[in-house]
Amino acid sequence: MGFMMEDLIGLNSTDIADMPIVLGESTAGNLLQRATAANRQLSVMGMHHSQGGHAMLSGASLLITETMNKVEVFQQSKTVKCGAGATWTEIHSAANKHQLAPCVQQSSAHFTVGGSISVNCHGRDPRFGPIAETVVNMKVLAGDGQVYFTDRLNHPELFKAVIGGYGACGMILEATLKLTDNKMLSPNSHVYRNLADYQQELQALAARNDVHIHYGWLRCTNANFFDHVLSVNAIEDQGGYPLTDTQLNDESWGVGEILRAGWDLSRTDPYFKDLVWRELEATQGSGSNQSRLNWLRSSVSFTASRGDDHHVDILQEYFVPLDQLATLIGTLKTLFTNNQVNVMSSTIRLVRPDTMSNLSYSPDSTKLYASIAVDVHVGVITHGTLRTLDAAAENWILQSIQAAIALGGSYYLPYYKVADRALFQRAYPAAGIAAQRDAIGSYNGGKRFWNRFLDAYF
Ligand SMILES: Cc1cc2nc3c(=O)[nH]c(=O)nc-3n(C[C@H](O)[C@H](O)[C@H](O)COP(=O)(O)OP(=O)(O)OC[C@H]3O[C@@H](n4cnc5c(N)ncnc54)[C@H](O)[C@@H]3O)c2cc1C
């Protein structure tokens, strides 16, 4: 007897058979054997933050992995070996004792390593590309029942299919990732009123080694909507040395209470959006120095809302070659204004090329890319137990994806799915999609590990 399960924001309701807890390799192997005998499919869940039903499949068993959270740090090689269910928060605690910190992770620490590798997440350190660059090796239980050790030399086709593969070939059991020094970083900010100047700053940033965190906030208030960027850099302290066992902040946002309260109200009142922006400008570039680990611990929980019966907050993100960034911002500005899209916040990052994953969103090794993420308050409609975005939201999402593709870019895959298979095939490299299909055929031919994302696009 199954039950209905949704994404954390209350969308993509799916009938799940059951939710077994995976303790490690042997439980996972047994569950796979039983599923094969019963001809049942398995899907795998990290912390369940993706927003398109990616971790679920109708009628399948949903494997819980957060119990696979063993973490071992190796100071000399600056690496961490961890269970796929370990979260960044757990890695921070262990790495902190060795003066180390993740090279690449999301802007906050609530995600699992398995979920982060499976989406090929990107972080805010402009010196690194997506997480693919920092994966040393992985142990994977494939759909064919075998456990594979894979790295750039061993089963390289599996390595490239698992990173950013959304569980395509099987379940990641364990991964070894590169770490970097945990140093003290000082904030510094600048408001760019000319987007071409900001684009140039990103270009210059790529050649710098002292900026260890960068992000740009695109202004979302009614006045000057998408016209200004508040650029924030966290710069290595002069003579910075690795820190030993620093105090780890509670994973707070790190800015004033005005922002916290204003955010909620700004969903419906433009006055509070202005207030949030003024608070961001006043606080983001100031404040005291913080360790890298604390820069990696912002909480996003108060920005994520399941909404009411009629609304929800969703994320979407677009990638374009860096030289097209200002053009994409201009196109999105017109699109969002014409469609009265309620953008709550929008951030920009530098994205380096990645050739280590088949489904790469920055595939050209000769180019730098930029990403624009938007957090948007949208309408939902309810059909029985199912909640979907309303037609207006689906329409602007589709148009924004088409705009990114027209500029040689793509869209990020872990969010609410609007793009169909044809659009996916225009956004991602044809050779990569073909290699992904081949790898699925070789390692997971019976689709024993499967989910809604794979079902839609493969
Ligand atoms: C508020 C918010 C902020 C975000 N910020 C960023 C950001 O800064 N940068 C960025 O790149 N992304 C960001 N994301 C997207 C995020 O990286 C992905 O949604 C990520 O997958 C979440 O990790 P998770 O542990 O919740 O994975 P889940 O959502 O549980 O799973 C994601 C996918 O990975 C698969 N999977 C999970 N574990 C395994 C495993 N062990 N083996 C095989 N497959 C597995 C699942 O089946 C699913 O397809 C953000 C998302 C949210 C909601």
PDB file of C-alpha atoms in Angstrom, residues 8 11 98 188 220 230 235 262 283 300 332 334 381 411:
ATOM      1  CA  LEU A   8       9.242  20.187  -0.237  1.00  0.00           C
ATOM      2  CA  LEU A  11       4.311  20.328  -5.986  1.00  0.00           C
ATOM      3  CA  HIS A  98      41.582  20.055   9.666  1.00  0.00           C
ATOM      4  CA  ASN A 188      33.375  44.055  -0.122  1.00  0.00           C
ATOM      5  CA  CYS A 220      14.080  43.300  -8.181  1.00  0.00           C
ATOM      6  CA  LEU A 230      24.859  44.705  -6.105  1.00  0.00           C
ATOM      7  CA  ILE A 235      38.353  38.500  -0.441  1.00  0.00           C
ATOM      8  CA  GLY A 262      10.578  42.202   4.977  1.00  0.00           C
ATOM      9  CA  THR A 283      24.544  44.898   4.900  1.00  0.00           C
ATOM     10  CA  VAL A 300      17.651  29.831   2.734  1.00  0.00           C
ATOM     11  CA  LEU A 332      14.354  38.854 -18.961  1.00  0.00           C
ATOM     12  CA  THR A 334      11.198  42.935 -20.655  1.00  0.00           C
ATOM     13  CA  ILE A 381      -3.786  25.622  -9.584  1.00  0.00           C
ATOM     14  CA  TYR A 411      18.479  26.205 -18.044  1.00  0.00           C
TER      15      TYR A 411
END
